[in-house]
Short mmCIF file of C-alpha atoms in Angstrom, two decimals:
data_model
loop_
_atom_site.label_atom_id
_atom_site.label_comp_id
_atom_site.label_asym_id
_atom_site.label_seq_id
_atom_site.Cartn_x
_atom_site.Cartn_y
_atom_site.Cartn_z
CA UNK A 75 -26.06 -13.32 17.52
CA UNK A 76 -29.12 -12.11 16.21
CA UNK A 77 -29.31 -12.02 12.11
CA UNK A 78 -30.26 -7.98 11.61
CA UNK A 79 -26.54 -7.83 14.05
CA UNK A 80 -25.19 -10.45 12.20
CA UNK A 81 -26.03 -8.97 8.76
CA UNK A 82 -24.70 -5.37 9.61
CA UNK A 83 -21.50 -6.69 11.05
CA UNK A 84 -20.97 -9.06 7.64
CA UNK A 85 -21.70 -5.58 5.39
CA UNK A 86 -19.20 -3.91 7.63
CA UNK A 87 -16.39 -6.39 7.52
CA UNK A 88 -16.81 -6.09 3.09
CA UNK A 89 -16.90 -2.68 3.42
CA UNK A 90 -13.54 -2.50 4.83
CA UNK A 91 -11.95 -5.41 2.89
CA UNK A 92 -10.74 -3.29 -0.09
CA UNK A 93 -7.32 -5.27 -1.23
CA UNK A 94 -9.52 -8.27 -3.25
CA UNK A 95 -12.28 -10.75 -3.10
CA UNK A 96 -14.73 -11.69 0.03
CA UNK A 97 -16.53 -14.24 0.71
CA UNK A 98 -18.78 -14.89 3.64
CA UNK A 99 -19.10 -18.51 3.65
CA UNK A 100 -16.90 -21.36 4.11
CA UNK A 101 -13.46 -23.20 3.20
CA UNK A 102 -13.79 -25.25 0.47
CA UNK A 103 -15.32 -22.08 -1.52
CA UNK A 104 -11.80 -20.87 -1.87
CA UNK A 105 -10.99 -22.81 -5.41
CA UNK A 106 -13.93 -22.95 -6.84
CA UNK A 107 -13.60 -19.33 -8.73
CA UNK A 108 -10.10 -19.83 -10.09
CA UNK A 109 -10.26 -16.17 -11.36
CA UNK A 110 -10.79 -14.69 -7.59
CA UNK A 111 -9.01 -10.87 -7.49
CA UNK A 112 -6.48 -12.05 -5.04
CA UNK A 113 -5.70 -11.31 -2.06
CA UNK A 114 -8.96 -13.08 -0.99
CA UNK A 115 -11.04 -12.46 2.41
CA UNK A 116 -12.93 -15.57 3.40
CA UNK A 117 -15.06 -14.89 6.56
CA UNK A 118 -16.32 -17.76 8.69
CA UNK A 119 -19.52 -17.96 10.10
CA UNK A 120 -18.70 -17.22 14.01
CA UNK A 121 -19.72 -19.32 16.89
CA UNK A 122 -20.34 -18.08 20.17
CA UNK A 123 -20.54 -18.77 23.72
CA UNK A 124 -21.58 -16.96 27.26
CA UNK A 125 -18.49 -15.54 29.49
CA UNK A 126 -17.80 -17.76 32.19
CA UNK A 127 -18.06 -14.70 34.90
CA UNK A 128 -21.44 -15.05 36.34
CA UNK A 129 -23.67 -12.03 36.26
CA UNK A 130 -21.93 -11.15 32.64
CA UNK A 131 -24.06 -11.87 30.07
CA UNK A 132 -22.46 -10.30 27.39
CA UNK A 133 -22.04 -13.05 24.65
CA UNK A 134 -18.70 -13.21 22.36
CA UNK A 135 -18.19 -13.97 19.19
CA UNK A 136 -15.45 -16.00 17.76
CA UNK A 137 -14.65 -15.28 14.05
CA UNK A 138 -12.03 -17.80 12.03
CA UNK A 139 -10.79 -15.55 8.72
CA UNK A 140 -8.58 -16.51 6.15
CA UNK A 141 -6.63 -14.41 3.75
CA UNK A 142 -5.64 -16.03 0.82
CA UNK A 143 -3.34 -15.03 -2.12
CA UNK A 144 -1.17 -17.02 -4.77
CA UNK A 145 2.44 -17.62 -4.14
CA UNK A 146 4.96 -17.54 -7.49
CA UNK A 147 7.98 -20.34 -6.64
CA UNK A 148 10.41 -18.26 -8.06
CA UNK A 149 9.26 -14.29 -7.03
CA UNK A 150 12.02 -12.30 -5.47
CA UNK A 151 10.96 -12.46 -1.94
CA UNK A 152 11.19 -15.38 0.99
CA UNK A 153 8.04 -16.81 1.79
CA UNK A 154 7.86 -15.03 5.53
CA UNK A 155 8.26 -11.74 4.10
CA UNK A 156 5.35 -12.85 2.07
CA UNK A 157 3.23 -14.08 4.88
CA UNK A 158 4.09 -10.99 7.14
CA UNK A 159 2.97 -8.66 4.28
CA UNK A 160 -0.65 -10.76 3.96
CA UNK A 161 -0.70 -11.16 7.98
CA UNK A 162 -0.57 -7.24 7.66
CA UNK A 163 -3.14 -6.77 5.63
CA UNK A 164 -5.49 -9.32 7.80
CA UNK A 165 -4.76 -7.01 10.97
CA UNK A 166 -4.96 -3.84 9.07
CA UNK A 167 -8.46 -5.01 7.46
CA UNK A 168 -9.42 -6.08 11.25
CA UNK A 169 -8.83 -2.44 12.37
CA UNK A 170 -10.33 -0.81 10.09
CA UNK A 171 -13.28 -2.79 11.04
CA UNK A 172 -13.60 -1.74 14.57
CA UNK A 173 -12.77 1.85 13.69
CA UNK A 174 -15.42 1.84 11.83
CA UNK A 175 -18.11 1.62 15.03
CA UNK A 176 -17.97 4.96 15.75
CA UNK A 177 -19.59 4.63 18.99
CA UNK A 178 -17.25 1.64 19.64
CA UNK A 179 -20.50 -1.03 20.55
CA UNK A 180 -18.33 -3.76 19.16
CA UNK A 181 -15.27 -4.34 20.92
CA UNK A 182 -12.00 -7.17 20.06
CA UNK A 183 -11.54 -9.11 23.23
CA UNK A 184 -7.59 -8.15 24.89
CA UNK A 185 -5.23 -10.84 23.72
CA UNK A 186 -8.25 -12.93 21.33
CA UNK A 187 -6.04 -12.77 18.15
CA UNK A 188 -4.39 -15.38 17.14
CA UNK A 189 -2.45 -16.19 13.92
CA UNK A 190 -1.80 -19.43 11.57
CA UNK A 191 -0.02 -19.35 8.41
CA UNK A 192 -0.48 -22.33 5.92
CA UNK A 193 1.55 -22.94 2.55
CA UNK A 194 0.62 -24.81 -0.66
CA UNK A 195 -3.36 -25.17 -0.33
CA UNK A 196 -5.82 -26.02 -2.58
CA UNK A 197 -5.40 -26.65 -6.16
CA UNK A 198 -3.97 -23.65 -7.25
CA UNK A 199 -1.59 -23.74 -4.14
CA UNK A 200 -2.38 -20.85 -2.68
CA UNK A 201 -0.43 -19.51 0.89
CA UNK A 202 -3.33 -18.01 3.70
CA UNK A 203 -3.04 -16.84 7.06
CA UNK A 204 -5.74 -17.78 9.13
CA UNK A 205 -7.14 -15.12 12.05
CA UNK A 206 -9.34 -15.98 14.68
CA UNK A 207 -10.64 -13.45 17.01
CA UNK A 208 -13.28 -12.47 19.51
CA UNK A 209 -15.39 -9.62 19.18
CA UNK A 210 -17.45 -8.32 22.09
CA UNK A 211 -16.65 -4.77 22.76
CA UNK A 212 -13.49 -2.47 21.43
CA UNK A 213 -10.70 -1.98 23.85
CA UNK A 214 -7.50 -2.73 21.52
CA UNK A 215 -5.61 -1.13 18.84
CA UNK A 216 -3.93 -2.65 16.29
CA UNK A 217 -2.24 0.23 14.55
CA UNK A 218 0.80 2.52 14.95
CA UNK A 219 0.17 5.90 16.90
CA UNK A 220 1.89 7.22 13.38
CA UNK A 221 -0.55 5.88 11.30
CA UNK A 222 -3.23 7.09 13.29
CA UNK A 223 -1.56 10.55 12.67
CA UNK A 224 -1.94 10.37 8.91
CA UNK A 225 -4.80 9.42 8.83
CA UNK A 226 -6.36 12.11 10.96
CA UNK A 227 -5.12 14.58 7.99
CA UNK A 228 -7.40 13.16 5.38
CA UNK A 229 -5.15 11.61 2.77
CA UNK A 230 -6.96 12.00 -0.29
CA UNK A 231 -4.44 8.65 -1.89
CA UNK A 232 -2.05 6.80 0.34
CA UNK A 233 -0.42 4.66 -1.57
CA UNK A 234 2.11 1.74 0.89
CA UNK A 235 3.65 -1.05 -1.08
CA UNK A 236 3.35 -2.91 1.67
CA UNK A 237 -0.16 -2.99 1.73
CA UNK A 238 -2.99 -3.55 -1.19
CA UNK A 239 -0.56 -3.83 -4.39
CA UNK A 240 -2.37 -6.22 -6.55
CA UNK A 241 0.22 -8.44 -8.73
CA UNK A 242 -0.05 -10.97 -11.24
CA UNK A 243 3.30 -13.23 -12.89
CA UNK A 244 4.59 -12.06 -15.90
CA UNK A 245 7.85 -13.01 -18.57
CA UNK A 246 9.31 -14.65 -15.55
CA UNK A 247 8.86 -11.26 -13.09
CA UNK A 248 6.03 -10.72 -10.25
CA UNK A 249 4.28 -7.18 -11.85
CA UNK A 250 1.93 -4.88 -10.87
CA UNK A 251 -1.39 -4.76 -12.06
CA UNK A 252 -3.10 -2.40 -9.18
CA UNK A 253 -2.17 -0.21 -6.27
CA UNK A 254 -4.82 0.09 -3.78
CA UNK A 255 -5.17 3.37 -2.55
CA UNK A 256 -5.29 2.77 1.28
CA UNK A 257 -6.80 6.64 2.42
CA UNK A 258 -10.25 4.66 1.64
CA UNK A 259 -11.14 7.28 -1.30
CA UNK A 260 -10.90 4.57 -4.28
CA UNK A 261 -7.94 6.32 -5.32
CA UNK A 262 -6.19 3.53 -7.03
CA UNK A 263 -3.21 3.50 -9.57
CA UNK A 264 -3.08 0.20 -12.06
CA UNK A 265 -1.51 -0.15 -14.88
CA UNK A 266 -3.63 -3.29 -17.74
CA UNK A 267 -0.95 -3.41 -20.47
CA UNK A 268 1.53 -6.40 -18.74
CA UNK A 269 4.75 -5.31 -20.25
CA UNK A 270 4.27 -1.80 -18.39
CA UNK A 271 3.63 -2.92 -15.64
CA UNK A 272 6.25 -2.32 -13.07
CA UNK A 273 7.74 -4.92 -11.03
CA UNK A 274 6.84 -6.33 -7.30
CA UNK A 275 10.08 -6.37 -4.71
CA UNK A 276 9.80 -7.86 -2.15
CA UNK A 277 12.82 -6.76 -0.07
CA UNK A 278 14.84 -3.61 -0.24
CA UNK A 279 18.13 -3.27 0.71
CA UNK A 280 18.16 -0.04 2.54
CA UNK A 281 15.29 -1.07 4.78
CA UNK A 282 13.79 -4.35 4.07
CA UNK A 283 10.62 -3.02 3.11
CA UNK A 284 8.42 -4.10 -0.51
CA UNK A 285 8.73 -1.56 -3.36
CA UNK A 286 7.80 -0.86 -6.96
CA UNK A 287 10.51 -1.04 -9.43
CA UNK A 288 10.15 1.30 -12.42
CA UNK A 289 12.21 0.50 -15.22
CA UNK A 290 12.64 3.99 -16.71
CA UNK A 291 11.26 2.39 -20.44
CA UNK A 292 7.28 2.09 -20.57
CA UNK A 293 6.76 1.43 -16.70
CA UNK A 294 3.73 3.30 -15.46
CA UNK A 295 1.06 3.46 -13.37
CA UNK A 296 -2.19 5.85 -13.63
CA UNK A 297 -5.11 6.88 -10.67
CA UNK A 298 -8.27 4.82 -12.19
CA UNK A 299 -10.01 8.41 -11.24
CA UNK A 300 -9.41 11.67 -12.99
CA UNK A 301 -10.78 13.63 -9.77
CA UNK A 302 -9.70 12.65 -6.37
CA UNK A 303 -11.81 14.54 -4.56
CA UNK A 304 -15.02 13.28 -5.89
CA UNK A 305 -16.47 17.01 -6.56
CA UNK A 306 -15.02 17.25 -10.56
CA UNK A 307 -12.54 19.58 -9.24
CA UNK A 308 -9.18 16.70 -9.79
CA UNK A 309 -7.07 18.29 -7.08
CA UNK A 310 -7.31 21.82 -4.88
CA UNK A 311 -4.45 24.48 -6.20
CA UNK A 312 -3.43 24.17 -2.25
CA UNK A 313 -2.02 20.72 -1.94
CA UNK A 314 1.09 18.28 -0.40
CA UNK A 315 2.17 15.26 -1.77
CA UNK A 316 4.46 13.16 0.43
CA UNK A 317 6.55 10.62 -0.94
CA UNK A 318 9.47 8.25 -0.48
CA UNK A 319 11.64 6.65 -3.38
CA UNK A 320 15.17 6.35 -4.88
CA UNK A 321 16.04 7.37 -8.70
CA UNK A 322 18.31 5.51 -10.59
CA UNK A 323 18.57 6.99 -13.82
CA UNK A 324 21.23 9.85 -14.57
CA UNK A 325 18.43 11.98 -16.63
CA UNK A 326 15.85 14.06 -14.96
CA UNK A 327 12.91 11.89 -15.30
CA UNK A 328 9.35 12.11 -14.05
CA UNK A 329 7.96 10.73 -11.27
CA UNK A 330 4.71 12.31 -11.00
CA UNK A 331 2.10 14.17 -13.29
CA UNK A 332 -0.90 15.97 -14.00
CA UNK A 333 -3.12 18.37 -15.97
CA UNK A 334 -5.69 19.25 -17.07
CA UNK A 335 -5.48 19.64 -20.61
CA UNK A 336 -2.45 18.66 -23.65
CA UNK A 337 -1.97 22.89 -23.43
CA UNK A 338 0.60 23.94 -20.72
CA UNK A 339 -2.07 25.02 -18.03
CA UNK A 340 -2.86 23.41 -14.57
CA UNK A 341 -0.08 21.16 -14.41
CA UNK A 342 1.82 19.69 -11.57
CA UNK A 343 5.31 17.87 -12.50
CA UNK A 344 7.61 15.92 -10.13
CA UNK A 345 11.19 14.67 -11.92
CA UNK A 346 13.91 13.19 -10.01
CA UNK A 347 17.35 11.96 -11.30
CA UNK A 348 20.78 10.73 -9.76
CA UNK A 349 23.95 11.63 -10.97
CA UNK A 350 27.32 10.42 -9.23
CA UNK A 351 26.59 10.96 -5.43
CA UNK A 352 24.07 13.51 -5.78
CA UNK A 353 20.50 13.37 -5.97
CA UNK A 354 17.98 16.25 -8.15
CA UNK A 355 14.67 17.06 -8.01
CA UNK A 356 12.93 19.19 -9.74
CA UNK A 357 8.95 20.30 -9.94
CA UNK A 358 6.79 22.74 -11.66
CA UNK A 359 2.72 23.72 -11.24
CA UNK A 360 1.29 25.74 -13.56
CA UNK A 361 -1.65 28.09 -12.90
CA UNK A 362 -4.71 28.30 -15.28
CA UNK A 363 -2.70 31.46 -17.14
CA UNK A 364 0.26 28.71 -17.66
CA UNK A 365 2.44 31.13 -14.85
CA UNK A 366 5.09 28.72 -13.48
CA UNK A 367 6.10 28.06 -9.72
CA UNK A 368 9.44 25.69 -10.00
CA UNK A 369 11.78 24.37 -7.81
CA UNK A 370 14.86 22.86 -7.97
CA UNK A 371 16.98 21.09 -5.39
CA UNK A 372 19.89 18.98 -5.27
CA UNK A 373 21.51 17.08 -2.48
CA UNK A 374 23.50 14.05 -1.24
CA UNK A 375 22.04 10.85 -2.98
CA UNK A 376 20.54 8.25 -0.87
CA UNK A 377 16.76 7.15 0.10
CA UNK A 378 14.53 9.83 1.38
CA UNK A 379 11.35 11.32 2.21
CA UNK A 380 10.88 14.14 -0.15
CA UNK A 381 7.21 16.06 0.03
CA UNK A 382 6.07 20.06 -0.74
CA UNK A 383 3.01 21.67 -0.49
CA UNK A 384 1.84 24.91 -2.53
CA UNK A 385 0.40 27.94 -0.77
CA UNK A 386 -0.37 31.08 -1.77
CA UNK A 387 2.08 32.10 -4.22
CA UNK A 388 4.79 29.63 -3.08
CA UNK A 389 5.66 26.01 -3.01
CA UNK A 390 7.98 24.51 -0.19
CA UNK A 391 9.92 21.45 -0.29
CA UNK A 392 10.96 19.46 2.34
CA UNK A 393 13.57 16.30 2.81
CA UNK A 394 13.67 13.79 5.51
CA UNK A 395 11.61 16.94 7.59
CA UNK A 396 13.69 19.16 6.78
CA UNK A 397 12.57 22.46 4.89
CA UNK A 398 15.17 22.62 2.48
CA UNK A 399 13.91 24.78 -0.73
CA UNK A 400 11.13 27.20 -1.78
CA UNK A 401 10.25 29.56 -4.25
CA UNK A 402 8.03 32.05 -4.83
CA UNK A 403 6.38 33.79 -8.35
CA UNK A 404 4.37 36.89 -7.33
CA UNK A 405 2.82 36.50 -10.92
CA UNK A 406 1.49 32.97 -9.65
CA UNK A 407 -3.09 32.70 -9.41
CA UNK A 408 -3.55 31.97 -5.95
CA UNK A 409 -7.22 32.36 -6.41
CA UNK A 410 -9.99 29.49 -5.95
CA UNK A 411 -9.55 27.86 -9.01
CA UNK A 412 -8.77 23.75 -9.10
CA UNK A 413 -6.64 21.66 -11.40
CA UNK A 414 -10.34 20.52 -12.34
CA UNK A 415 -10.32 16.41 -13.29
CA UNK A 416 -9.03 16.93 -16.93
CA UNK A 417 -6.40 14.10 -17.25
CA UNK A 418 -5.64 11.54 -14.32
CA UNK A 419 -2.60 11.70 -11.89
CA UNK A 420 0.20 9.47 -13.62
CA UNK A 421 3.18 7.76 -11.10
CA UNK A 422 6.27 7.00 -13.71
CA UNK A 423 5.76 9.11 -16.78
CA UNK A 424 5.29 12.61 -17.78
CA UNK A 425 1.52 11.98 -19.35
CA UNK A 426 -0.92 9.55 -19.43
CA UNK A 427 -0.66 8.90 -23.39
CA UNK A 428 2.15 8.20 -25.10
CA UNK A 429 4.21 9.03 -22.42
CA UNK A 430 8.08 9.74 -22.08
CA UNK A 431 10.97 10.33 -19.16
CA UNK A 432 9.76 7.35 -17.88
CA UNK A 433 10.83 7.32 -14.21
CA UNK A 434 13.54 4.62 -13.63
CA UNK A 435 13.64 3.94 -9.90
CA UNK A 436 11.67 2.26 -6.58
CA UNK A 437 8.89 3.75 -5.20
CA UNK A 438 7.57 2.82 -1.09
CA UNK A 439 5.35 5.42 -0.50
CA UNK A 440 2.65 7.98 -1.68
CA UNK A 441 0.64 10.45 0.10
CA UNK A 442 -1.53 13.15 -1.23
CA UNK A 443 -3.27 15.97 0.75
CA UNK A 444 -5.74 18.24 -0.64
CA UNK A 445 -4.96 21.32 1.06
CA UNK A 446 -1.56 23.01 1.97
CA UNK A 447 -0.56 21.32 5.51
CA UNK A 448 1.38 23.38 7.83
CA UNK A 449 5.64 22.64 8.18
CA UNK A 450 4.73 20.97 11.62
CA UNK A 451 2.55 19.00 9.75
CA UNK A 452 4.28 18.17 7.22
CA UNK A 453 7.43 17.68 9.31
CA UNK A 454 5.73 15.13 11.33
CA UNK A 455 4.43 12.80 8.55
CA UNK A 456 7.73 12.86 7.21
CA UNK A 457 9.32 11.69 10.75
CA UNK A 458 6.71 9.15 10.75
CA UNK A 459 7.78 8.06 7.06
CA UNK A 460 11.96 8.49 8.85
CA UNK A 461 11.11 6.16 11.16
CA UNK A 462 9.19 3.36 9.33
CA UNK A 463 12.05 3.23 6.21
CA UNK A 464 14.27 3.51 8.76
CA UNK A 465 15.92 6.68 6.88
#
């Protein structure tokens, strides 16, 4: 392979590594930084070889990668669901890769992957799952069709917690130090004060998959970026935000906030609360004159995908793709005005200092859209969300 190929391909594999540390180099660099931001990408230099099949002389590429990350004795989770989660994000980081050629002049060889996972290494005893693969040109997908989906809307944050959430061991619990926003925007949530920080799950009940536990006391987490959009604007007045968790607490506590200032202007708030068998959830956005869309809906309790999006003059919420609620206030600015960066987006808490109705609950999933998708839209990212909670 020549080195200017060699080189771009190395830049591109970094580029697309986003959940940690990378390293380009070899084994036995793994525990010599004891302080690496774990999980940990460490790229082998590939060896190569002519296909047998005379008259091709197309040469492959055979990369060994390992991804590395620390594993606590006592965390609530078995040690495969902690090797499929890191074996995840090895594929996932693989794809992104190859989706990244636009023109598609690298290509995985059909059937080239193969996968090793390996317990107690190294000094700090570290878990890794090794993939080697063989890149010539790109003929295979890794992904779901319904990620794909997603993805072609333009999530401005994706939030999975089963991919990129960053943890560290505290008073006896696995918590959360940073979510990795996975829409590629650097959208991140984290959280540096360890006692609230919420905790790492490994296994939920309903569905099996990893969640965030918020303990409705201090637990919060809060975007690193005031703006998500990267233009000072924060977030458009036309939005959706997708999401799926489960309440626990019997008051109506918040889930999700922002504004723009500590006056009662530009403001988007998400609460959610159980009581008995039923579930609640409430929202309000406030224009730039502080006039108030709300809604308010209450159903049968039990996980779901609950999402709006604000148009015009009216916000619509759907469950489990279903439209179920919407109101409209015909005083409401639907001009071109933003909710500007002003204050950053806050998951668990109804402000990002000294905050209150902390959320008490698990969290799976958040997606944000900067514009108002349609209901068939909408509907179908929900479906997708249905089908991979198994809801």
């Amino acid at each position: 392979m020549g080195f200017t190929k060699l080189r771009e391909l190395r830049d591109r594999f970094e580029q697309q590594w986003i959940n940690g540390d990378f390293i380009f180099g070899y084994e036995n660099e793994i525990n010599e930084n004891h302080n690496n931001d774990y999980p940990l990408l460490v790229v082998l230099p590939p060896t190569s070889e002519l296909p047998a099949t005379e008259g091709d002389v197309q040469e492959e590429y055979t990369f060994e990668c390992l991804v590395v990350k620390p594993y606590y004795q006592n965390q609530a989770g078995s040690l495969d669901v902690v090797f499929s989660l890191l074996e995840q994000e090895a594929l996932t980081w693989l794809q992104r890769v190859l989706d990244s050629y636009a023109n598609k002049e690298v290509i995985l060889s059909p059937d080239s992957i193969s996968v090793e996972r390996e317990k107690e290494l190294y000094n700090d005893k570290l878990i890794q799952v090794r993939l080697t693969f063989t890149l010539n040109t790109f003929s295979h997908s890794l992904l779901a069709i319904d990620e794909v989906l997603v993805s072609a809307y333009s999530p401005k944050v994706w939030l999975k917690a089963d991919m990129g959430v960053k943890t560290e061991f505290f008073g006896g619990n696995e918590v959360v130090n940073k979510w990795i926003d996975q829409s590629g925007n650097g959208n991140h949530f984290e959280q540096t004060t360890s006692a609230n920080k919420p905790l790492y799950k490994y296994e939920n009940t309903d569905n099996g998959y990893p969640y965030l536990e918020f303990d409705g006391s201090n637990d919060l987490l809060k975007c690193v970026n005031n703006d998500i959009i990267g233009t000072d604007n924060g977030l458009n007045r036309e939005h959706t935000i997708v999401w799926v968790a489960k309440p626990l607490s019997n008051s109506n506590v918040a889930f999700l906030f922002k504004n723009y200032t500590t006056q009662n202007e530009k403001t988007i708030q998400i609460s959610f609360a159980k009581l008995d068998n039923d579930i609640f959830v409430t929202g309000r956005i406030t224009d730039e004159d502080t006039e108030e869309i709300e809604f308010d809906y209450d159903g049968t309790f039990g996980s779901s995908v609950f999402g709006y999006y604000l148009h015009n003059k009216s916000i619509h919420l759907f469950r489990d793709g279903v439209h179920v609620y919407d109101e409209t206030n015909s005083g409401f600015n639907h001009q071109d005005w933003t909710f500007a960066d002003g204050n950053p987006l806050v998951l668990g808490a109804n402000k990002p200092s000294s905050p209150t109705d902390n959320f008490e609950g698990y969290v799976q999933e958040l997606i944000i859209f900067n514009s108002a998708l349609s209901e068939n839209e909408i509907i179908q990212v929900q479906n997708y969300l249905k089908h991979k909670y198994n809801i």
